[in-house]
PDB file of C-alpha atoms in Angstrom:
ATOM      1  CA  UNK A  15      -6.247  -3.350  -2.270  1.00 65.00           C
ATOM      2  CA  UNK A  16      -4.037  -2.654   0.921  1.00 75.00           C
ATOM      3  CA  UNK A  17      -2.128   0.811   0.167  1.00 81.00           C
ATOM      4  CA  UNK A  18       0.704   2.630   1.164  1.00 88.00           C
ATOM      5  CA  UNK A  19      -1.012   3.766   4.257  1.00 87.00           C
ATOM      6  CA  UNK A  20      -2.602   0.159   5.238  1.00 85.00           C
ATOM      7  CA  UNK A  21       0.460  -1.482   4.804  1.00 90.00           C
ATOM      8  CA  UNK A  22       2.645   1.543   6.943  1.00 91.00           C
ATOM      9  CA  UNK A  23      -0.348   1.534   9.501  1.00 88.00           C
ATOM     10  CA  UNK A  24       0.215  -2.527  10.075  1.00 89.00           C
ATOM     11  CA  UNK A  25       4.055  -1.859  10.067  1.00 93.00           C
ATOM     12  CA  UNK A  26       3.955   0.396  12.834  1.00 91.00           C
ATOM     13  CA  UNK A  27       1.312  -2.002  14.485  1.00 89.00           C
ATOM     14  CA  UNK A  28       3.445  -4.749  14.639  1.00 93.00           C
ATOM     15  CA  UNK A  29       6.842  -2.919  14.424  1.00 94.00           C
ATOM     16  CA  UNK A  30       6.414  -2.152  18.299  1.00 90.00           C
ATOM     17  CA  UNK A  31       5.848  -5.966  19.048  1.00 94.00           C
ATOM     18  CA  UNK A  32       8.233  -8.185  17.316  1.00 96.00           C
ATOM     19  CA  UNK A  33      11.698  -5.775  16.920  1.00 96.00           C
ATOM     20  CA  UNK A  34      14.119  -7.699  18.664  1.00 97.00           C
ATOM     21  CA  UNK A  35      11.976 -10.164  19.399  1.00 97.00           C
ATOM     22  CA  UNK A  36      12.418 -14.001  18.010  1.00 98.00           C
ATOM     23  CA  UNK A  37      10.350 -15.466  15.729  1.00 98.00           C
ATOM     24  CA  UNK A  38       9.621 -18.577  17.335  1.00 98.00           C
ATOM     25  CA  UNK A  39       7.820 -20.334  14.716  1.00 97.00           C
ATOM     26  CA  UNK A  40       6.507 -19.777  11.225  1.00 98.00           C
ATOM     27  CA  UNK A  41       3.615 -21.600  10.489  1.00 98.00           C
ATOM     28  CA  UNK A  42       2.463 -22.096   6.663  1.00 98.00           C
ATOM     29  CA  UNK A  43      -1.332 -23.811   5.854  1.00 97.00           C
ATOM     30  CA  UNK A  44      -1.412 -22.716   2.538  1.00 96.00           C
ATOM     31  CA  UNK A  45       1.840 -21.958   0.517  1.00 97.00           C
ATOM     32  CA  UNK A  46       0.097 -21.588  -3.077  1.00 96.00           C
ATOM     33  CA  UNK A  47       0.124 -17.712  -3.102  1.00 95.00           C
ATOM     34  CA  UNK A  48       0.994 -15.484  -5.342  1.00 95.00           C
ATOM     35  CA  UNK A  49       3.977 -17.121  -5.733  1.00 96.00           C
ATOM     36  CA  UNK A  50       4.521 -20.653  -4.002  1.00 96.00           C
ATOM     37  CA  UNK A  51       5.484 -19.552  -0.442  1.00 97.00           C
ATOM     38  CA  UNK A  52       9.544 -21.424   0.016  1.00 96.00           C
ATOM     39  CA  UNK A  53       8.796 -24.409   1.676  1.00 96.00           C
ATOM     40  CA  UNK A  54      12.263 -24.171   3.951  1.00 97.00           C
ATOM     41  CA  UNK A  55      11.278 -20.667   4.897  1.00 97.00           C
ATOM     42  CA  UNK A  56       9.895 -21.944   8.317  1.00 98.00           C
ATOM     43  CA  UNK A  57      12.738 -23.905   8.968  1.00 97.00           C
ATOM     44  CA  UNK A  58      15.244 -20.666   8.212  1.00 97.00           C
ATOM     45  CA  UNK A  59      13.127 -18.002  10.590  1.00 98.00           C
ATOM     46  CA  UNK A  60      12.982 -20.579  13.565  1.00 97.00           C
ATOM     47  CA  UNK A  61      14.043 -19.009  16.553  1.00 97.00           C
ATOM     48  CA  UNK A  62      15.555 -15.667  14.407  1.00 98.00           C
ATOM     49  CA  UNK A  63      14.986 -12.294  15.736  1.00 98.00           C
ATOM     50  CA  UNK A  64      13.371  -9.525  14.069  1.00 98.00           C
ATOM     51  CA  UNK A  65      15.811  -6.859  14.070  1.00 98.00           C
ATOM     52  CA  UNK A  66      13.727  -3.930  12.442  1.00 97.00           C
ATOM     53  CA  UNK A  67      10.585  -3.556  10.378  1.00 97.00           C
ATOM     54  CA  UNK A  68      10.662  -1.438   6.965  1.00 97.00           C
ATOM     55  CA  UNK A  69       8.477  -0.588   4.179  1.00 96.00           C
ATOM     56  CA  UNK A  70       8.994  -0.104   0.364  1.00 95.00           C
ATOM     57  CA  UNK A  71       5.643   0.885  -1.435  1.00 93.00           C
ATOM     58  CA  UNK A  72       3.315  -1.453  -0.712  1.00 92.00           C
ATOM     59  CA  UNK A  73       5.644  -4.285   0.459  1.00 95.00           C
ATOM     60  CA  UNK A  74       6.363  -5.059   4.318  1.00 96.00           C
ATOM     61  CA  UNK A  75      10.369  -5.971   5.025  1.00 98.00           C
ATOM     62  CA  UNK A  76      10.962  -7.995   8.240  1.00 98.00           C
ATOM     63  CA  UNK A  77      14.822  -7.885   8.386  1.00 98.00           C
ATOM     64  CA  UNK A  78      16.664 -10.589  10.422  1.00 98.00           C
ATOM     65  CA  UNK A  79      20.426 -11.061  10.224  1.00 97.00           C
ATOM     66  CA  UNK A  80      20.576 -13.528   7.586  1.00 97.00           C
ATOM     67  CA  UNK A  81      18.250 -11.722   4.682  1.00 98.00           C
ATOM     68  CA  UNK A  82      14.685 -10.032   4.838  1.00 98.00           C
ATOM     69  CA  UNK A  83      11.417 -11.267   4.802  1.00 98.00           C
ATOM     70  CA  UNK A  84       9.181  -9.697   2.141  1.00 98.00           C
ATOM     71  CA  UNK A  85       5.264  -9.873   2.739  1.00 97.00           C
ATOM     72  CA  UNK A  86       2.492  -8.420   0.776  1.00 95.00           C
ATOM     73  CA  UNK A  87      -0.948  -7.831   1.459  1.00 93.00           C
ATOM     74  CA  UNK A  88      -2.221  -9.024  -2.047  1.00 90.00           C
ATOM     75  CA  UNK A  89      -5.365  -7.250  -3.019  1.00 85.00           C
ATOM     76  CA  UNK A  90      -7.865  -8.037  -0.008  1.00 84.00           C
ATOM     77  CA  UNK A  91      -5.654  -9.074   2.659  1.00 90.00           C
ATOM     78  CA  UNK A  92      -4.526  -8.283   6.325  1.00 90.00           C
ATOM     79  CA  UNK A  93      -2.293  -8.829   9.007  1.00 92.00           C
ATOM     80  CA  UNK A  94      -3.517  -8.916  12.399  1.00 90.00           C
ATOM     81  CA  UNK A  95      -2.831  -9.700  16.246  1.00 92.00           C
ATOM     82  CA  UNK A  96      -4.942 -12.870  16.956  1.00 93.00           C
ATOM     83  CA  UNK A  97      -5.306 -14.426  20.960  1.00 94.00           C
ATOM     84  CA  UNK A  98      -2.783 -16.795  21.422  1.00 94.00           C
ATOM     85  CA  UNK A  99      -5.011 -19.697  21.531  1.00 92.00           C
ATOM     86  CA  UNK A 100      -7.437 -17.924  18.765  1.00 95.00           C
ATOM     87  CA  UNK A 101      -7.977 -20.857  15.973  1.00 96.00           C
ATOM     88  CA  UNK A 102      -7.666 -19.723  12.243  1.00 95.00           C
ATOM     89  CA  UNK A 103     -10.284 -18.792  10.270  1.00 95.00           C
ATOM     90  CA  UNK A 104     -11.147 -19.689   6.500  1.00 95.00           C
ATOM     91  CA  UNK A 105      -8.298 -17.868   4.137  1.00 96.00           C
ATOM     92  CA  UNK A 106      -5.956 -17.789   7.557  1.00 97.00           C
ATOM     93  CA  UNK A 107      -2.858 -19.182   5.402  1.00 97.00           C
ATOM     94  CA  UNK A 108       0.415 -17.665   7.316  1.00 98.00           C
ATOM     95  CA  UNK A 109       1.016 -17.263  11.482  1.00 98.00           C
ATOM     96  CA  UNK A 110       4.391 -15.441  12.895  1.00 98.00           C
ATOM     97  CA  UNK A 111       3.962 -16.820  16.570  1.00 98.00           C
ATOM     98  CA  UNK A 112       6.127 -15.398  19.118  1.00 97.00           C
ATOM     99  CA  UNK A 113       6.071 -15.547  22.418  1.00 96.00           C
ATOM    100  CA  UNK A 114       3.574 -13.402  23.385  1.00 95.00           C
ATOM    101  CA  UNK A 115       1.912 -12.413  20.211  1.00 95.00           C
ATOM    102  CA  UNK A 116       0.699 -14.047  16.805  1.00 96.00           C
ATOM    103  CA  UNK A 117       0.395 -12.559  14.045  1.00 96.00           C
ATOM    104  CA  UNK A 118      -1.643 -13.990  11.113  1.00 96.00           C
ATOM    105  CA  UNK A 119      -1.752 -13.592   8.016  1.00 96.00           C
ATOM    106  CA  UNK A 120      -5.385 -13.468   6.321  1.00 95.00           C
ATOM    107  CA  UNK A 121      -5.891 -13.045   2.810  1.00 95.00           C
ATOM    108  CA  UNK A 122      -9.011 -14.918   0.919  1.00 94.00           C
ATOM    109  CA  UNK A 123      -7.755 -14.034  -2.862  1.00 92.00           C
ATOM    110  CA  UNK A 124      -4.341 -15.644  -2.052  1.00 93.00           C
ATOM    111  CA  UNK A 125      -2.995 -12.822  -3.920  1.00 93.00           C
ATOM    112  CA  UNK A 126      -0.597 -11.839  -1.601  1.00 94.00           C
ATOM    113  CA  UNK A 127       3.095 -12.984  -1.070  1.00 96.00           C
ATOM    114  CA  UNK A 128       5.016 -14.355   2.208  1.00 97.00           C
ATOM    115  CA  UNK A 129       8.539 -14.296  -0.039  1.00 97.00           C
ATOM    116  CA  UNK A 130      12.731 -14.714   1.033  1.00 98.00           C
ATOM    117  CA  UNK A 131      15.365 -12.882   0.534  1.00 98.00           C
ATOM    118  CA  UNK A 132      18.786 -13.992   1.537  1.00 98.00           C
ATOM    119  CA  UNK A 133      21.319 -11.106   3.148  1.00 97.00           C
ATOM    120  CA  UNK A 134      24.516 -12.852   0.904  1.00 96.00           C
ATOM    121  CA  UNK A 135      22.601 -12.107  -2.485  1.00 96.00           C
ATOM    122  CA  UNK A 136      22.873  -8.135  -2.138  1.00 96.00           C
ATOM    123  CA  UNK A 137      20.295  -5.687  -0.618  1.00 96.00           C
ATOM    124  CA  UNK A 138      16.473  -6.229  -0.522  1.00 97.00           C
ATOM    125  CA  UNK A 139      16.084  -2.828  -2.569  1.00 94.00           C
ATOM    126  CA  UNK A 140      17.692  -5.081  -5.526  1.00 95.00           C
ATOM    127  CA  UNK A 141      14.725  -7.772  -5.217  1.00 96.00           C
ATOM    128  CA  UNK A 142      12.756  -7.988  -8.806  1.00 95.00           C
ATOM    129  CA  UNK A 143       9.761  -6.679  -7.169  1.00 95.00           C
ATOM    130  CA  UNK A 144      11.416  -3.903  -5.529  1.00 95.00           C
ATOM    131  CA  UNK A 145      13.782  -2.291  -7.901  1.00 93.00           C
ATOM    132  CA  UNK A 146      11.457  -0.723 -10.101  1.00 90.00           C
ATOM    133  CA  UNK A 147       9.612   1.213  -7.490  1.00 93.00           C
ATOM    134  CA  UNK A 148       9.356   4.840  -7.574  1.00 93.00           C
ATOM    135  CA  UNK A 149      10.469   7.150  -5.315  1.00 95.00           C
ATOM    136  CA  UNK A 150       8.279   6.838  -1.773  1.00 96.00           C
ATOM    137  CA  UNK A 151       5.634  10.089  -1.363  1.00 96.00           C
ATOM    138  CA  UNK A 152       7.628  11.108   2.133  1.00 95.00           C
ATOM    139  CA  UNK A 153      11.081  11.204   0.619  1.00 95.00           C
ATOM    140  CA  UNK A 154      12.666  14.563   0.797  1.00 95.00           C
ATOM    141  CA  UNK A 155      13.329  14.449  -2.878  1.00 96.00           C
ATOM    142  CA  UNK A 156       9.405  14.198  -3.645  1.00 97.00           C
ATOM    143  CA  UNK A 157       8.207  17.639  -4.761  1.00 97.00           C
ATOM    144  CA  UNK A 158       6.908  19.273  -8.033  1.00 97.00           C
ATOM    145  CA  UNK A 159       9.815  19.479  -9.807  1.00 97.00           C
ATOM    146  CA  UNK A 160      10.523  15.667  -9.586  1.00 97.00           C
ATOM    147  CA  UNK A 161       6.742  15.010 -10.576  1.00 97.00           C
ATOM    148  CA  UNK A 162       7.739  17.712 -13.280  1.00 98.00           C
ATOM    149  CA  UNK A 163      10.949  16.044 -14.315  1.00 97.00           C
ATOM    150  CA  UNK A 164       9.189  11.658 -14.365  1.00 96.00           C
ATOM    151  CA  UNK A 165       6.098  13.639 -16.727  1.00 97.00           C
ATOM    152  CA  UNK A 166       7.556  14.750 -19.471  1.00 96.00           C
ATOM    153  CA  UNK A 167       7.075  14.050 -22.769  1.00 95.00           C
ATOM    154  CA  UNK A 168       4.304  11.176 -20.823  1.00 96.00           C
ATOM    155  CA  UNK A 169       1.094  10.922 -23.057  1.00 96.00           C
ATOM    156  CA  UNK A 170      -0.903   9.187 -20.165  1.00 97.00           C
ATOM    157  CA  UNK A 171      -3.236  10.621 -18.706  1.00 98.00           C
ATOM    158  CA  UNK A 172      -2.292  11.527 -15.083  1.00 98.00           C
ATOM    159  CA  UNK A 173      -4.408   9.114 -12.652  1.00 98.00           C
ATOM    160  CA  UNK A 174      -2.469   6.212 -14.839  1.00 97.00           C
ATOM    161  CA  UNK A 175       0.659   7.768 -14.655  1.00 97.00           C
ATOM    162  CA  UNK A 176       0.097   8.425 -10.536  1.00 96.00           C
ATOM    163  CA  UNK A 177      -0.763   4.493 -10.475  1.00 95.00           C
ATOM    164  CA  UNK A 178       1.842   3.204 -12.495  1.00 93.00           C
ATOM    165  CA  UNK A 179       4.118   3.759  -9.498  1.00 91.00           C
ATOM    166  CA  UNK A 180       7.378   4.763 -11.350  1.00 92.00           C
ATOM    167  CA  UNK A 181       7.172   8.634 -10.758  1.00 95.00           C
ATOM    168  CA  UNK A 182       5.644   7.972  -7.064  1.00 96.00           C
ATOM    169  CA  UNK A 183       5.133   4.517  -5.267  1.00 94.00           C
ATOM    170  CA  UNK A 184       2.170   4.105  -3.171  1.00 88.00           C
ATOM    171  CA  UNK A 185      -0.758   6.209  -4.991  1.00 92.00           C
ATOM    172  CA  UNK A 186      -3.188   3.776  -4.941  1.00 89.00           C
ATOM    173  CA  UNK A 187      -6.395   3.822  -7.043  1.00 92.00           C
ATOM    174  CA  UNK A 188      -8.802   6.051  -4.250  1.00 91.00           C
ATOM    175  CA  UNK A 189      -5.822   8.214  -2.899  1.00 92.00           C
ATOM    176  CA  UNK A 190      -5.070   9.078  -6.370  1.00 96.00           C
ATOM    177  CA  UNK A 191      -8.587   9.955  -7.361  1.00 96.00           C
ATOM    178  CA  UNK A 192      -8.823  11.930  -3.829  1.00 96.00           C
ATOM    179  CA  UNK A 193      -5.122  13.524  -4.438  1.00 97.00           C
ATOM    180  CA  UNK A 194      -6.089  15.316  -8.123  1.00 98.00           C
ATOM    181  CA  UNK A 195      -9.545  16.263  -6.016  1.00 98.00           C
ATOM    182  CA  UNK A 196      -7.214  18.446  -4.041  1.00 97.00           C
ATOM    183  CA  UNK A 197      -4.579  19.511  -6.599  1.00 98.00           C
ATOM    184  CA  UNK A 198      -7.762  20.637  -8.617  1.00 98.00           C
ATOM    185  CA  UNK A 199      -6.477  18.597 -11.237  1.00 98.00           C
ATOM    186  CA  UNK A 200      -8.566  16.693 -14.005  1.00 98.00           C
ATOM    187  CA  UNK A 201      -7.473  13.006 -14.444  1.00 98.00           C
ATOM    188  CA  UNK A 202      -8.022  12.715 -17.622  1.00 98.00           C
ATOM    189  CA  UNK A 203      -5.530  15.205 -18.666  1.00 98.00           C
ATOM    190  CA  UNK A 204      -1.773  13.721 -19.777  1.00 98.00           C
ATOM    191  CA  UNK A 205       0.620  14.075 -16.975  1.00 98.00           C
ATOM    192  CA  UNK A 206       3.096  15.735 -19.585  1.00 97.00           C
ATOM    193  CA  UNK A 207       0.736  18.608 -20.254  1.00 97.00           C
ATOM    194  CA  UNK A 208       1.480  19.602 -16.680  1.00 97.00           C
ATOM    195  CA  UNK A 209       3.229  22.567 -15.536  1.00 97.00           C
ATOM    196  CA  UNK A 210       5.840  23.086 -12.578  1.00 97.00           C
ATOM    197  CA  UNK A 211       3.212  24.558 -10.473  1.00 97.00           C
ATOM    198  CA  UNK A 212       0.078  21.925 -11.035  1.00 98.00           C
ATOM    199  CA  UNK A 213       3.240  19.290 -10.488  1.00 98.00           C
ATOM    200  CA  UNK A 214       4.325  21.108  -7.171  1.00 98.00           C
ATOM    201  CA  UNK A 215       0.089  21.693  -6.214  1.00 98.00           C
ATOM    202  CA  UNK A 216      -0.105  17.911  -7.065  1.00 98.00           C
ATOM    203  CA  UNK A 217       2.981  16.505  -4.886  1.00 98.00           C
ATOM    204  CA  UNK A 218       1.687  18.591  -1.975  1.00 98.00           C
ATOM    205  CA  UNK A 219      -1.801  17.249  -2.603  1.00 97.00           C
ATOM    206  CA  UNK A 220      -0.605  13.477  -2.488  1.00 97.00           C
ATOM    207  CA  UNK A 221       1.601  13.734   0.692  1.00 96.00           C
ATOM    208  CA  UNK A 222      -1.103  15.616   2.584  1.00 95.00           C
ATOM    209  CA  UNK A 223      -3.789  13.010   1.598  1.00 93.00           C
ATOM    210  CA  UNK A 224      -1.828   9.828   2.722  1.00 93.00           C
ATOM    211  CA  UNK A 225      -0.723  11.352   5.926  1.00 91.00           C
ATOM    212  CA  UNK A 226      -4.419  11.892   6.405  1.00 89.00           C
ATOM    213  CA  UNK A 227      -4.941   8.586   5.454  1.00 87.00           C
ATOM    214  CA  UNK A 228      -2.069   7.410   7.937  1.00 87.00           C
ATOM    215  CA  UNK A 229      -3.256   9.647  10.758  1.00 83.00           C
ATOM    216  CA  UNK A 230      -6.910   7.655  10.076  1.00 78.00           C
ATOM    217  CA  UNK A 231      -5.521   4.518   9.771  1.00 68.00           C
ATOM    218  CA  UNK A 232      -6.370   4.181   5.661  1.00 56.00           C
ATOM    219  CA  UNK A 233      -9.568   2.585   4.645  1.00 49.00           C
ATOM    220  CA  UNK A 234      -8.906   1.329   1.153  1.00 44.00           C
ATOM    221  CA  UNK A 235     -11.050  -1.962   1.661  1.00 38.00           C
ATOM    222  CA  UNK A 236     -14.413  -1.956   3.341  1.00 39.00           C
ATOM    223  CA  UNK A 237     -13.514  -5.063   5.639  1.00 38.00           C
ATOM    224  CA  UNK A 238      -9.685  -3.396   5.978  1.00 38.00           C
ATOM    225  CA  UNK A 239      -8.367  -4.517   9.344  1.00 42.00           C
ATOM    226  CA  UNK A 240      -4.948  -3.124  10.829  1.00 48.00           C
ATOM    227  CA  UNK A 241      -2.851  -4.970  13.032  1.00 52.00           C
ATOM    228  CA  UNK A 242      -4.218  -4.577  15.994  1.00 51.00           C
ATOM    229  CA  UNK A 243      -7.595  -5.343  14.238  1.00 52.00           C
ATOM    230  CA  UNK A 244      -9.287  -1.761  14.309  1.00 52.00           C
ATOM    231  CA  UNK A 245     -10.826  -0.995  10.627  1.00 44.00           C
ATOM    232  CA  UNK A 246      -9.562   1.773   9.138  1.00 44.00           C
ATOM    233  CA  UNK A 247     -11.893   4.703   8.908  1.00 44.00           C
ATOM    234  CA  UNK A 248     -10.894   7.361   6.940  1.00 42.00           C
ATOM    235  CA  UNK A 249     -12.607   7.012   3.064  1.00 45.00           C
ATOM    236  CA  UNK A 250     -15.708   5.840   4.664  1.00 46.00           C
ATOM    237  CA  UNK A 251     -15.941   9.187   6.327  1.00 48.00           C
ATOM    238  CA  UNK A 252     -14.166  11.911   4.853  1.00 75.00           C
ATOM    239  CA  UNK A 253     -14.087  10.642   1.161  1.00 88.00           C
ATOM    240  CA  UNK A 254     -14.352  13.912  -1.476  1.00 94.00           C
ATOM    241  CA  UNK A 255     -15.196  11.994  -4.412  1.00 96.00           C
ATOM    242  CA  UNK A 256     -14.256   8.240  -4.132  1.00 94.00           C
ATOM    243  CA  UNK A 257     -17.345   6.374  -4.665  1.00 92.00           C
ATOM    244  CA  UNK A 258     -19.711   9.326  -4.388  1.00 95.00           C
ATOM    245  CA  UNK A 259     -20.575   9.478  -7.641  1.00 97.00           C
ATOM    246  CA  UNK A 260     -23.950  11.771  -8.634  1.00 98.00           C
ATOM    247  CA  UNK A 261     -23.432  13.104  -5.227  1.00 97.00           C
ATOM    248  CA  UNK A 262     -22.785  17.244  -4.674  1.00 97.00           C
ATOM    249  CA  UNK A 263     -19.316  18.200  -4.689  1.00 97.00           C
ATOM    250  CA  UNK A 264     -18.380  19.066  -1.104  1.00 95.00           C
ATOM    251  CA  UNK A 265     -16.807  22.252  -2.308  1.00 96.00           C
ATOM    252  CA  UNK A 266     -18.881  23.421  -5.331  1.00 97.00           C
ATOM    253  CA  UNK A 267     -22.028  20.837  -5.459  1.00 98.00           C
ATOM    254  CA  UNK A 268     -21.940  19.961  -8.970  1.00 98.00           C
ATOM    255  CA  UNK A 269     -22.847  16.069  -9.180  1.00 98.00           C
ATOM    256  CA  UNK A 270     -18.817  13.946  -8.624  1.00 98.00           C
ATOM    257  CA  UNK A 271     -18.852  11.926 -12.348  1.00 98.00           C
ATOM    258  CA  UNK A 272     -17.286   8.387 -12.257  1.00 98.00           C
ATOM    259  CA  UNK A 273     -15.302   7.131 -15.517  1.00 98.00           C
ATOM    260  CA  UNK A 274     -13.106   4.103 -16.121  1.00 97.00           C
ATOM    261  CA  UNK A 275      -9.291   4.556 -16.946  1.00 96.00           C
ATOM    262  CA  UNK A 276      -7.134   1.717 -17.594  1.00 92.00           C
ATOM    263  CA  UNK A 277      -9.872  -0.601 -16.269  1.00 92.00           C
ATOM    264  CA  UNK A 278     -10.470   0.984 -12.741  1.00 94.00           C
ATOM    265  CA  UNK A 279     -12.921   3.406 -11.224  1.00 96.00           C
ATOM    266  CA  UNK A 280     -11.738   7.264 -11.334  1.00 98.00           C
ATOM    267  CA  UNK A 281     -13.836   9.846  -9.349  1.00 98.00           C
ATOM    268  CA  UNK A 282     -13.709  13.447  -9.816  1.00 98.00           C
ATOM    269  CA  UNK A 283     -15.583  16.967  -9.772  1.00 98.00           C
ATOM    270  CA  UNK A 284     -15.827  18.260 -13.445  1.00 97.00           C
ATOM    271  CA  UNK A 285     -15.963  21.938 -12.483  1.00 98.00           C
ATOM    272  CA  UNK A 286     -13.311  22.082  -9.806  1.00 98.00           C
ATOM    273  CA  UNK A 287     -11.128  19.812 -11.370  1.00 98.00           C
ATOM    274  CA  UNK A 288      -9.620  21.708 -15.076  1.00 91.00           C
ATOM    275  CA  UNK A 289      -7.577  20.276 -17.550  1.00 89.00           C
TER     276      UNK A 289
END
């Protein structure tokens, strides 16, 4: 699934094309997402500038003057610059065509969401799928004692409680298992069995591996494409334990173990990772 990173790498991608540009046309061949895509949606954005592009967690804001368009990558999609007379592929479902640029929208679960909403019913931050978000990894606030503080009393173990998203937003399945790597943390241990320092070791750990992700472009998808089109690089190459299971530790060379928590793949050293 498109992370933090992915979806911050395609904001910045298309952030430098489209602000204060108008959206000349919004063109919809497949409106069953996620949820149903608003069939007047097209009709509202027509000829609307983008004023700014934001990001909350995993979900891409376009703002225009009359409410904010909210876009998400679903679990194996992208958004892309295509040529301007480039025909859409398979699973091609949304285009933002400007007037020099298109972007399109591919995504062949249809898990994603092209969604509305409206500047007169409050901010976006008050949207259903946004007001439950923890706080973002790059916020000033984010250090150990806040990780400290969301723990507490929490019988998870700590990779759920990293993906759950309510202590931090954007800790997505590999950056987690890559962020305890580096906090030397096990993820099987509950997140309310850590101390203030482990919290503060683990904070740092998670903002230094998504701005290395972020510097790299992210890579949490094999066939990941950014807006431009470039695939991201980053896991492929530099990885410490995601997906290397029975390989050597990079740092002590005891064998990386794989285990399944809550249904998804955790990787991790067993002897430099304690509980």
């Amino acid at each position: 699934m498109p992370e933090l990173p992915e979806v911050e790498t395609t904001r910045r991608g298309i952030d430098a094309i489209i602000k204060g540009q108008a959206l000349r046309r919004l063109v919809v061949r497949e409106p069953r997402m996620r949820w149903p895509i608003p069939a007047d949606l097209p009709a509202l954005l027509a000829g609307r500038p983008v004023l700014a592009t934001d990001r909350r967690g995993k979900y891409l804001l376009l703002r225009f003057e009359h409410g904010v368009q909210i876009v998400h990558l679903g679990m194996s999609g992208s958004l892309r610059r295509v040529g301007l007379d480039e025909a859409p592929r398979k699973h091609d479902h949304v285009d933002w065509v400007f007037d020099h640029a298109i972007f399109r929208l591919h995504d062949p679960r249809r898990f994603g969401a092209v969604l509305w909403h409206p500047a007169d019913t409050g901010p976006v931050e008050r949207h259903p799928l946004l007001i439950g978000l923890g706080i973002e990894p790059f916020d000033p606030r984010f250090d150990g004692k806040w990780l400290h503080d969301q723990f507490r009393g929490k019988r998870v173990a700590i990779k759920q409680a990293l993906l759950a998203g309510h202590a931090v937003v954007g800790v997505g399945n590999i950056y987690a298992s890559e962020s305890l790597f580096r906090a030397g943390i096990d993820p099987r241990l509950p997140a309310g069995k850590l101390s203030g320092p482990r919290c503060e070791r683990l904070a740092q750990a998670v903002r230094a591996t998504l701005t290395d992700a972020l510097a790299s472009g992210g890579s949490t998808l094999r066939d990941y494409v950014g807006a431009s089109g470039e695939p991201g690089a980053y896991f492929t190459i530099h990885a410490a334990v995601y997906e290397r299971a029975g390989q050597p530790c990079r740092v002590c060379g005891t064998p990386i173990r794989r285990i399944v928590q809550g249904q998804r793949a955790t990787y991790f050293c067993p002897h430099c990772q304690k509980r």
